Each structure stands twice: as C-alpha cells, then as structure tokens.
Amino acid sequence: MIAMWNDMIQANVVTILFLLILIVNIWRGMKRGGTGSMQHLFFTIIDVALTVLSIFVAYQISQAFSPIVLDWLKKLDLQVPVKELAWWENIYYTAVISLRDLALLRFAALFLLLYLVIRSVAGGLVGALFYLWSNDEGRARSLSNADGSQSSAARFGSGLLGALLGGITGAVRILLLVVLLFGFVTLNPGSPVSRHIQQSNAYQLAAGQAVEPFAGDWVTANLPVFTAEVKNQLTALMQQRYDVIDIQLPKDIEKAALEVTKDAATQEEKARKLYDWVGSRVSYDWNKANQYIEQRIWKEQTPQDTFETKKGVCIDYARLYALMARAVGLEVRVVTGLGYDGKGGYGPHAWNTVLVEDKGWISLDATWASTGDWFNSPNFESTHIPDQQAASGT
C-alpha cells in the first residue's frame, strides 16, 4: 500500500488508472447492493470465461479449416482481368489473392469471423438464460416482500457486501488490463511508455504474481515472433496490392518497353535496359516528397502518370519499372522497406527485384540510378532493408 501511495505521489498513470477502476467498481457495487453486485460479478466472470472459451474454440477450428479454405481458393484459379478495374474490383482481387497466398492472413480472417460468431451465439444464450432467471427472481422477490421495504441495517449490510463484490469485480478488470499491458511491454521493451508502465509498483505486483507464473514465458517467447510475422504478411499484402492495381498495361508503356528492349538477348539484358531507361528518363519529384514529409499529404499516381510526366518518387519509379518489365515477359516485384539516406540513417524506400535466368532474383533501384549503378549492386543489401527483414530485426 505504501508503494502504491508513492506511485500516486509520482503521478504514475498506470497505478492511478488501477485505483480509479477499483474505486468506480466499489462505488457501483455499493449502489447495486449485495444481490445486484453478486449478479454483476457472476456475469463478469461468465463474460471473461466465454471470451476465453470463444478464443480457444475459434483458434482450434481456424487451424483445422485454414488448409481446407486454401484448397478451395486454389481451385478457383482466380485470374485478375487485364482491364481497368473498379475500386471494388481492386479490393476483391487483392483480398482473395492475399487470402490464398498469405497463410497468417487467411488464419486471422477465419479466426476473427469464427470468434465473432461463437462469442455472439454464446453471449446470446447466456443473455437469454439471465433474462429468464432475473424474471423468476423478480417474481419471487415481489411475493416475499410486497412493499419492497428494507431496514436500515439490511441496506447497510447489502451496501457493504456490494462494495466488497464490486472490489472483486474491479480486481478482475484490473487483471485483464495487466495482461494487455504485459503484452505491450513485451513487444516494446525499451519504449518510454513501457518504462513508465514498469515503474508502477501495482503493475509489477500483478504482473509478477498473476501473469508471469502462468503465461509469462509463453508470451515473451511467442508474441514478438507472431507480431513480426503479422507485420511481414501485412507488408506482403500491401506489395501484392500493386500487382492487382497495376495489372492493366497501357499501350504506350508496352510499346516503349518493347522498343527499349528490342536488342536485348537475355532476361538480364532486358532488365538492365529497362533499369537504365527508367532511371534516366524519370526525375525525382522533390515537391511531392516534401509535401508528404512536411504536411503528410500524399499524391497518389499511377504508372501511366509517371510515364507521361516523367516525375515521381521511389514507389512511382518501382511501379513503372514493374509494369514495363511485365510488358516484356519478366517476372518482377515491387519491394518496400528502408533505404540508406547517406547521413547515417534509413528512410522509407521502394525498389524492385526481377527474376533472370542463371542468377535468380536480383535487386535493382531505378530511383538511385542517377547516383551510381544500383543494378544488382554488390552492396545492395547493406543499403536496402526490405520491410520483412526490418520487421524481424535481422
């Protein structure tokens, strides 16, 4: 108690929040009385139990059905039509292809859908039972005490019991909050917010006595890995989006790509000629970049816009290059991540990888072509960090 008081004096937000939750629940318990607080505590515990049970059941079913859904999606043999897609078509094709190709996203979608259904059904059944029970109890109460009067001593005793039960309800809610905070601290161990959380003596006591003995090792070992994988697959989803929205091949871009590579004898020569052309024809749009950096205003543009204006930022270079590469039969990807800024740090960047015979996937950065040769450069990996690699910390 002395330690918690010291936390209060030092204005530790976590301890103050815990105390407020406890006070509010005690006060509401006193208002409800013993019977009402008992009911509320009972259904709070039921609600937590239903949530945990729903998560467990949804997890098990999702694991079993994810491979079945994958087989079904593969049988669809979905092909993105080569035409200008409406906004809803972009969303549809991106979603279906991503569910097919990204295992974790498919599992997460199944899990969320199943959890919502199971939790809603379970909650509805419990709610119906509570309604029937409360009506029966109300009728019994009205028969046993027609005037509804209570002595002062009975009201006082009921209030004390309600306060005690309200305190227990508050403790349950605080414990749930501690679990969430424990997960946040595990994922962000060095952040200022995590340090402030860990300075709370109340948090340390609850986490050390209730969370760590039961789930601490599992959480610290698995949660960061799971979160990193989520980031990886979300990144893959965003990059796959460009494969869908840039599926249409304008005739002028196709004609230019064929003209640029007409003398190329190999896939690598085609990739190189396109790198030289995009890198030398497109100028970096500093106004667009500065507008985003200073005002957070993003001007979206298509590869056609980049081709016509000959201006763009890194993602525009990469999308135009990808479209021209596909026009000449190359397999290519748009990669997002971090690029070295020349000042000892890294900033958001985009580039391409292309598949060529004998060498496999090689990386190139048409945006940086004016600063040197960044076509399969030997120091490419030291200056470019893909989002997947950045998320995993390697």
Short mmCIF file of C-alpha atoms in Angstrom, two decimals:
data_model
loop_
_atom_site.label_atom_id
_atom_site.label_comp_id
_atom_site.label_asym_id
_atom_site.label_seq_id
_atom_site.Cartn_x
_atom_site.Cartn_y
_atom_site.Cartn_z
CA MET A 1 0.00 0.00 0.00
CA ILE A 2 2.86 2.41 0.81
CA ALA A 3 4.43 1.63 -2.58
CA MET A 4 1.13 2.39 -4.36
CA TRP A 5 0.86 5.67 -2.45
CA ASN A 6 4.35 6.60 -3.63
CA ASP A 7 3.22 5.81 -7.19
CA MET A 8 0.29 8.19 -6.71
CA ILE A 9 2.56 10.97 -5.49
CA GLN A 10 4.84 10.43 -8.51
CA ALA A 11 1.77 10.58 -10.79
CA ASN A 12 2.21 7.12 -12.27
CA VAL A 13 -0.69 6.92 -14.73
CA VAL A 14 -0.92 3.12 -14.57
CA THR A 15 -1.33 3.00 -10.78
CA ILE A 16 -3.83 5.87 -10.86
CA LEU A 17 -5.83 4.06 -13.55
CA PHE A 18 -5.87 0.86 -11.48
CA LEU A 19 -7.05 2.80 -8.45
CA LEU A 20 -9.80 4.55 -10.42
CA ILE A 21 -11.06 1.23 -11.78
CA LEU A 22 -11.16 -0.17 -8.25
CA ILE A 23 -12.92 2.89 -6.78
CA VAL A 24 -15.54 3.05 -9.54
CA ASN A 25 -16.35 -0.65 -9.18
CA ILE A 26 -16.59 -0.40 -5.37
CA TRP A 27 -18.90 2.61 -5.66
CA ARG A 28 -21.08 0.88 -8.25
CA GLY A 29 -21.14 -2.22 -6.05
CA MET A 30 -22.44 -0.17 -3.12
CA LYS A 31 -25.15 1.30 -5.36
CA ARG A 32 -26.20 -2.15 -6.60
CA GLY A 33 -26.20 -3.73 -3.17
CA GLY A 34 -25.24 -7.28 -2.30
CA THR A 35 -27.64 -9.09 -4.63
CA GLY A 36 -27.06 -6.84 -7.63
CA SER A 37 -23.28 -6.92 -7.17
CA MET A 38 -23.30 -10.68 -6.89
CA GLN A 39 -25.17 -10.89 -10.17
CA HIS A 40 -22.81 -8.41 -11.80
CA LEU A 41 -19.70 -10.24 -10.59
CA PHE A 42 -21.15 -13.55 -11.69
CA PHE A 43 -21.84 -12.31 -15.20
CA THR A 44 -18.49 -10.52 -15.40
CA ILE A 45 -16.77 -13.83 -14.70
CA ILE A 46 -19.08 -15.56 -17.18
CA ASP A 47 -18.25 -12.92 -19.79
CA VAL A 48 -14.50 -13.40 -19.32
CA ALA A 49 -14.90 -17.18 -19.41
CA LEU A 50 -16.97 -17.01 -22.61
CA THR A 51 -14.38 -14.75 -24.23
CA VAL A 52 -11.52 -17.11 -23.38
CA LEU A 53 -13.53 -20.17 -24.45
CA SER A 54 -14.56 -18.49 -27.73
CA ILE A 55 -10.94 -17.62 -28.48
CA PHE A 56 -9.84 -21.20 -27.81
CA VAL A 57 -12.59 -22.79 -29.93
CA ALA A 58 -12.14 -20.30 -32.78
CA TYR A 59 -8.39 -20.92 -32.74
CA GLN A 60 -8.80 -24.69 -32.97
CA ILE A 61 -11.40 -24.54 -35.75
CA SER A 62 -9.36 -21.97 -37.70
CA GLN A 63 -6.30 -24.22 -37.62
CA ALA A 64 -8.35 -27.14 -38.93
CA PHE A 65 -10.19 -25.21 -41.66
CA SER A 66 -7.38 -22.99 -42.98
CA PRO A 67 -5.94 -25.75 -45.25
CA ILE A 68 -9.45 -26.56 -46.50
CA VAL A 69 -10.08 -22.91 -47.40
CA LEU A 70 -6.68 -22.81 -49.13
CA ASP A 71 -7.57 -25.80 -51.32
CA TRP A 72 -10.89 -24.17 -52.21
CA LEU A 73 -9.23 -20.86 -53.13
CA LYS A 74 -6.67 -22.66 -55.29
CA LYS A 75 -9.46 -24.47 -57.15
CA LEU A 76 -10.99 -21.09 -58.01
CA ASP A 77 -7.87 -20.42 -60.14
CA LEU A 78 -8.57 -16.70 -59.84
CA GLN A 79 -7.04 -14.57 -62.60
CA VAL A 80 -7.03 -10.77 -62.46
CA PRO A 81 -8.61 -9.49 -65.70
CA VAL A 82 -6.35 -7.32 -67.83
CA LYS A 83 -8.54 -4.21 -67.84
CA GLU A 84 -9.09 -1.08 -65.80
CA LEU A 85 -10.54 -2.28 -62.51
CA ALA A 86 -13.19 -0.50 -60.46
CA TRP A 87 -12.34 0.28 -56.84
CA TRP A 88 -14.41 -2.63 -55.54
CA GLU A 89 -12.72 -5.00 -58.02
CA ASN A 90 -9.30 -3.90 -56.73
CA ILE A 91 -10.40 -4.70 -53.18
CA TYR A 92 -11.94 -8.04 -54.18
CA TYR A 93 -8.98 -9.38 -56.15
CA THR A 94 -6.44 -8.14 -53.61
CA ALA A 95 -8.39 -9.74 -50.75
CA VAL A 96 -8.95 -13.11 -52.43
CA ILE A 97 -5.39 -13.43 -53.74
CA SER A 98 -3.99 -12.40 -50.36
CA LEU A 99 -6.15 -14.92 -48.51
CA ARG A 100 -4.86 -17.57 -50.89
CA ASP A 101 -1.18 -16.66 -50.71
CA LEU A 102 -0.76 -15.41 -47.12
CA ALA A 103 -1.29 -18.18 -44.57
CA LEU A 104 -1.35 -15.96 -41.49
CA LEU A 105 -3.83 -13.52 -43.03
CA ARG A 106 -6.10 -16.42 -44.00
CA PHE A 107 -5.90 -17.83 -40.46
CA ALA A 108 -6.56 -14.39 -38.92
CA ALA A 109 -9.62 -13.81 -41.12
CA LEU A 110 -11.05 -17.22 -40.23
CA PHE A 111 -10.27 -16.74 -36.55
CA LEU A 112 -11.92 -13.31 -36.38
CA LEU A 113 -15.05 -14.47 -38.20
CA LEU A 114 -15.40 -17.62 -36.09
CA TYR A 115 -14.70 -15.76 -32.84
CA LEU A 116 -17.40 -13.16 -33.55
CA VAL A 117 -19.95 -15.85 -34.42
CA ILE A 118 -19.13 -18.12 -31.46
CA ARG A 119 -18.96 -15.23 -29.00
CA SER A 120 -22.25 -13.74 -30.24
CA VAL A 121 -24.10 -17.08 -30.04
CA ALA A 122 -22.69 -17.88 -26.60
CA GLY A 123 -23.44 -14.38 -25.33
CA GLY A 124 -26.98 -14.57 -26.70
CA LEU A 125 -27.66 -17.88 -24.94
CA VAL A 126 -26.31 -16.62 -21.62
CA GLY A 127 -28.28 -13.40 -22.01
CA ALA A 128 -31.47 -15.36 -22.61
CA LEU A 129 -30.84 -17.52 -19.53
CA PHE A 130 -30.15 -14.40 -17.44
CA TYR A 131 -33.40 -12.82 -18.64
CA LEU A 132 -35.43 -15.87 -17.64
CA TRP A 133 -33.63 -16.16 -14.29
CA SER A 134 -33.99 -12.47 -13.43
CA ASN A 135 -37.71 -12.55 -14.21
CA ASP A 136 -38.22 -15.59 -11.97
CA GLU A 137 -36.18 -13.96 -9.20
CA GLY A 138 -38.14 -10.71 -9.54
CA ARG A 139 -41.45 -12.54 -9.19
CA ALA A 140 -40.19 -14.40 -6.14
CA ARG A 141 -38.96 -11.16 -4.58
CA SER A 142 -42.26 -9.42 -5.15
CA LEU A 143 -44.14 -12.29 -3.47
CA SER A 144 -41.86 -12.43 -0.42
CA ASN A 145 -41.69 -8.67 0.17
CA ALA A 146 -44.71 -6.94 -1.31
CA ASP A 147 -43.89 -3.42 -0.12
CA GLY A 148 -40.20 -3.70 -1.19
CA SER A 149 -39.09 -2.11 2.10
CA GLN A 150 -35.74 -2.83 3.75
CA SER A 151 -34.46 -1.90 7.16
CA SER A 152 -31.53 0.49 7.50
CA ALA A 153 -29.34 -2.30 8.84
CA ALA A 154 -30.22 -4.51 5.89
CA ARG A 155 -29.44 -1.72 3.41
CA PHE A 156 -26.13 -1.00 5.15
CA GLY A 157 -25.15 -4.69 5.11
CA SER A 158 -26.18 -5.01 1.48
CA GLY A 159 -24.10 -1.93 0.61
CA LEU A 160 -21.02 -3.34 2.37
CA LEU A 161 -21.41 -6.68 0.61
CA GLY A 162 -21.91 -4.85 -2.69
CA ALA A 163 -18.73 -2.82 -2.13
CA LEU A 164 -16.76 -6.00 -1.41
CA LEU A 165 -18.09 -7.72 -4.52
CA GLY A 166 -17.53 -4.57 -6.55
CA GLY A 167 -13.92 -4.57 -5.39
CA ILE A 168 -13.54 -8.17 -6.61
CA THR A 169 -15.07 -7.20 -9.96
CA GLY A 170 -12.64 -4.29 -10.19
CA ALA A 171 -9.72 -6.63 -9.43
CA VAL A 172 -10.79 -8.93 -12.29
CA ARG A 173 -10.87 -5.98 -14.68
CA ILE A 174 -7.50 -4.72 -13.49
CA LEU A 175 -6.04 -8.18 -14.07
CA LEU A 176 -7.31 -8.15 -17.66
CA LEU A 177 -5.71 -4.73 -18.14
CA VAL A 178 -2.43 -6.04 -16.68
CA VAL A 179 -2.43 -8.86 -19.26
CA LEU A 180 -2.81 -6.31 -22.08
CA LEU A 181 -0.08 -4.09 -20.63
CA PHE A 182 2.20 -7.12 -20.22
CA GLY A 183 1.79 -7.87 -23.92
CA PHE A 184 2.57 -4.25 -24.83
CA VAL A 185 5.70 -4.20 -22.66
CA THR A 186 6.84 -7.50 -24.19
CA LEU A 187 6.56 -6.06 -27.70
CA ASN A 188 8.03 -2.65 -26.83
CA PRO A 189 10.52 -3.30 -24.01
CA GLY A 190 12.58 -0.15 -24.47
CA SER A 191 9.89 2.44 -25.18
CA PRO A 192 9.19 5.33 -22.78
CA VAL A 193 5.61 4.08 -22.30
CA SER A 194 6.85 0.60 -21.34
CA ARG A 195 9.30 2.08 -18.85
CA HIS A 196 6.51 4.13 -17.28
CA ILE A 197 4.30 1.04 -17.03
CA GLN A 198 7.08 -0.94 -15.37
CA GLN A 199 7.64 1.85 -12.84
CA SER A 200 4.19 1.14 -11.41
CA ASN A 201 4.54 -0.97 -8.28
CA ALA A 202 0.94 -2.11 -8.70
CA TYR A 203 1.69 -3.36 -12.22
CA GLN A 204 4.87 -5.10 -11.08
CA LEU A 205 2.99 -6.89 -8.31
CA ALA A 206 0.10 -8.00 -10.54
CA ALA A 207 2.31 -9.00 -13.48
CA GLY A 208 4.80 -10.82 -11.27
CA GLN A 209 2.21 -12.70 -9.19
CA ALA A 210 -0.58 -13.36 -11.71
CA VAL A 211 0.70 -13.18 -15.30
CA GLU A 212 4.32 -14.31 -15.42
CA PRO A 213 3.88 -17.57 -13.43
CA PHE A 214 1.15 -18.79 -15.80
CA ALA A 215 1.82 -17.25 -19.22
CA GLY A 216 4.91 -15.07 -18.97
CA ASP A 217 7.38 -17.43 -20.66
CA TRP A 218 4.95 -18.28 -23.45
CA VAL A 219 4.08 -14.62 -24.11
CA THR A 220 7.67 -13.37 -24.14
CA ALA A 221 8.77 -16.25 -26.40
CA ASN A 222 5.89 -16.26 -28.91
CA LEU A 223 4.22 -12.84 -29.02
CA PRO A 224 7.15 -10.94 -30.62
CA VAL A 225 7.58 -13.71 -33.22
CA PHE A 226 3.87 -13.70 -34.00
CA THR A 227 3.76 -9.91 -34.26
CA ALA A 228 6.78 -9.85 -36.58
CA GLU A 229 5.10 -12.41 -38.82
CA VAL A 230 1.93 -10.30 -38.86
CA LYS A 231 3.99 -7.29 -39.99
CA ASN A 232 5.65 -9.40 -42.67
CA GLN A 233 2.38 -10.61 -44.10
CA LEU A 234 0.75 -7.16 -43.95
CA THR A 235 3.76 -5.87 -45.89
CA ALA A 236 3.34 -8.65 -48.43
CA LEU A 237 -0.34 -7.73 -48.67
CA MET A 238 0.48 -4.09 -49.41
CA GLN A 239 3.04 -5.07 -52.02
CA GLN A 240 0.63 -7.56 -53.60
CA ARG A 241 -1.81 -4.69 -53.94
CA TYR A 242 0.40 -3.20 -56.66
CA ASP A 243 0.24 -6.45 -58.63
CA VAL A 244 -3.54 -6.02 -58.77
CA ILE A 245 -3.98 -2.29 -59.32
CA ASP A 246 -1.21 -2.20 -61.96
CA ILE A 247 -2.49 -5.21 -63.89
CA GLN A 248 -3.66 -3.09 -66.81
CA LEU A 249 -0.89 -2.46 -69.36
CA PRO A 250 -1.31 0.80 -71.29
CA LYS A 251 -0.38 0.51 -74.95
CA ASP A 252 2.12 3.38 -74.89
CA ILE A 253 4.01 1.87 -71.92
CA GLU A 254 4.03 -1.55 -73.58
CA LYS A 255 5.30 -0.04 -76.84
CA ALA A 256 8.06 1.85 -75.02
CA ALA A 257 9.14 -1.27 -73.08
CA LEU A 258 9.33 -3.36 -76.26
CA GLU A 259 11.28 -0.63 -78.04
CA VAL A 260 13.79 -0.25 -75.18
CA THR A 261 14.49 -3.99 -75.01
CA LYS A 262 14.31 -4.89 -78.72
CA ASP A 263 18.06 -5.60 -78.93
CA ALA A 264 18.30 -7.48 -75.62
CA ALA A 265 19.22 -11.14 -76.00
CA THR A 266 18.68 -12.29 -72.39
CA GLN A 267 16.34 -11.59 -69.50
CA GLU A 268 19.15 -9.84 -67.62
CA GLU A 269 19.81 -7.55 -70.59
CA LYS A 270 16.10 -6.68 -70.75
CA ALA A 271 16.05 -5.93 -67.03
CA ARG A 272 19.20 -3.81 -67.36
CA LYS A 273 17.93 -1.77 -70.32
CA LEU A 274 14.67 -1.02 -68.54
CA TYR A 275 16.61 0.00 -65.42
CA ASP A 276 18.72 2.41 -67.47
CA TRP A 277 15.66 3.84 -69.25
CA VAL A 278 13.51 4.42 -66.14
CA GLY A 279 16.47 5.67 -64.12
CA SER A 280 17.48 8.22 -66.77
CA ARG A 281 14.06 9.33 -68.04
CA VAL A 282 12.20 9.87 -64.74
CA SER A 283 13.19 12.77 -62.46
CA TYR A 284 12.71 12.68 -58.71
CA ASP A 285 9.69 14.74 -57.62
CA TRP A 286 11.03 16.66 -54.61
CA ASN A 287 7.84 18.72 -54.31
CA LYS A 288 5.77 15.56 -53.86
CA ALA A 289 8.25 14.16 -51.34
CA ASN A 290 8.45 17.38 -49.31
CA GLN A 291 4.68 17.79 -49.34
CA TYR A 292 4.34 14.38 -47.72
CA ILE A 293 7.19 14.90 -45.24
CA GLU A 294 6.05 18.35 -44.10
CA GLN A 295 2.26 18.17 -44.48
CA ARG A 296 1.52 14.43 -44.61
CA ILE A 297 -0.29 14.97 -47.92
CA TRP A 298 0.20 12.04 -50.31
CA LYS A 299 -0.39 12.44 -54.05
CA GLU A 300 -1.19 9.00 -55.44
CA GLN A 301 -0.20 8.48 -59.06
CA THR A 302 -0.37 5.60 -61.49
CA PRO A 303 2.49 4.25 -63.63
CA GLN A 304 0.76 5.99 -66.53
CA ASP A 305 1.07 9.33 -64.69
CA THR A 306 4.77 8.66 -64.07
CA PHE A 307 5.32 7.66 -67.68
CA GLU A 308 3.66 10.81 -69.01
CA THR A 309 5.05 13.38 -66.55
CA LYS A 310 8.47 11.69 -66.18
CA LYS A 311 8.35 12.63 -62.48
CA GLY A 312 7.81 10.63 -59.32
CA VAL A 313 9.18 9.34 -56.03
CA CYS A 314 10.64 5.91 -55.30
CA ILE A 315 7.36 3.98 -55.32
CA ASP A 316 6.46 5.58 -58.66
CA TYR A 317 9.79 4.54 -60.19
CA ALA A 318 9.30 1.00 -58.89
CA ARG A 319 5.71 0.65 -60.14
CA LEU A 320 6.58 1.96 -63.61
CA TYR A 321 9.58 -0.35 -63.83
CA ALA A 322 7.43 -3.33 -62.78
CA LEU A 323 4.82 -2.57 -65.43
CA MET A 324 7.41 -2.21 -68.20
CA ALA A 325 9.17 -5.40 -67.08
CA ARG A 326 5.94 -7.38 -67.22
CA ALA A 327 5.32 -5.98 -70.70
CA VAL A 328 8.43 -7.80 -71.95
CA GLY A 329 7.74 -11.05 -70.11
CA LEU A 330 9.84 -10.57 -66.97
CA GLU A 331 8.69 -11.71 -63.53
CA VAL A 332 9.11 -8.71 -61.24
CA ARG A 333 8.15 -7.48 -57.78
CA VAL A 334 7.79 -4.12 -56.09
CA VAL A 335 9.67 -4.14 -52.75
CA THR A 336 9.09 -1.64 -49.95
CA GLY A 337 11.33 -1.08 -46.96
CA LEU A 338 14.13 1.21 -45.80
CA GLY A 339 16.89 2.80 -47.84
CA TYR A 340 20.13 4.35 -46.58
CA ASP A 341 19.83 8.15 -46.56
CA GLY A 342 23.57 8.91 -46.80
CA LYS A 343 23.52 10.58 -43.38
CA GLY A 344 23.93 7.57 -41.15
CA GLY A 345 20.24 6.64 -41.09
CA TYR A 346 17.49 4.97 -43.08
CA GLY A 347 14.20 6.21 -44.52
CA PRO A 348 11.13 4.70 -46.28
CA HIS A 349 12.02 3.49 -49.77
CA ALA A 350 10.88 1.26 -52.66
CA TRP A 351 12.71 -0.68 -55.35
CA ASN A 352 12.37 -3.84 -57.48
CA THR A 353 13.51 -7.42 -57.71
CA VAL A 354 13.40 -9.21 -61.05
CA LEU A 355 13.85 -12.89 -61.95
CA VAL A 356 16.53 -13.59 -64.57
CA GLU A 357 17.99 -16.82 -65.87
CA ASP A 358 21.01 -18.31 -64.07
CA LYS A 359 21.06 -15.63 -61.32
CA GLY A 360 17.55 -15.97 -59.90
CA TRP A 361 16.05 -12.91 -58.22
CA ILE A 362 18.24 -9.81 -58.46
CA SER A 363 17.61 -6.39 -56.92
CA LEU A 364 17.70 -3.01 -58.64
CA ASP A 365 16.90 0.56 -57.66
CA ALA A 366 15.99 2.82 -60.59
CA THR A 367 15.38 5.76 -58.23
CA TRP A 368 19.08 5.81 -57.29
CA ALA A 369 20.33 5.28 -60.86
CA SER A 370 21.47 8.89 -61.08
CA THR A 371 23.78 8.38 -58.06
CA GLY A 372 25.53 5.23 -59.27
CA ASP A 373 24.99 1.73 -60.56
CA TRP A 374 22.29 0.09 -58.43
CA PHE A 375 21.52 -2.79 -60.77
CA ASN A 376 22.42 -5.97 -58.84
CA SER A 377 24.98 -3.93 -56.90
CA PRO A 378 27.28 -5.92 -54.54
CA ASN A 379 26.45 -3.61 -51.62
CA PHE A 380 22.70 -3.52 -52.32
CA GLU A 381 21.72 -5.46 -49.20
CA SER A 382 23.72 -3.18 -46.92
CA THR A 383 21.82 -0.10 -48.14
CA HIS A 384 18.34 -1.57 -48.65
CA ILE A 385 16.33 -3.30 -45.91
CA PRO A 386 13.03 -4.93 -47.03
CA ASP A 387 10.08 -4.49 -44.70
CA GLN A 388 10.06 -8.22 -43.86
CA GLN A 389 13.71 -8.04 -42.78
CA ALA A 390 13.15 -4.82 -40.81
CA ALA A 391 10.15 -6.34 -39.03
CA SER A 392 12.12 -9.41 -37.97
CA GLY A 393 15.02 -7.28 -36.72
CA THR A 394 17.63 -9.02 -38.86
#
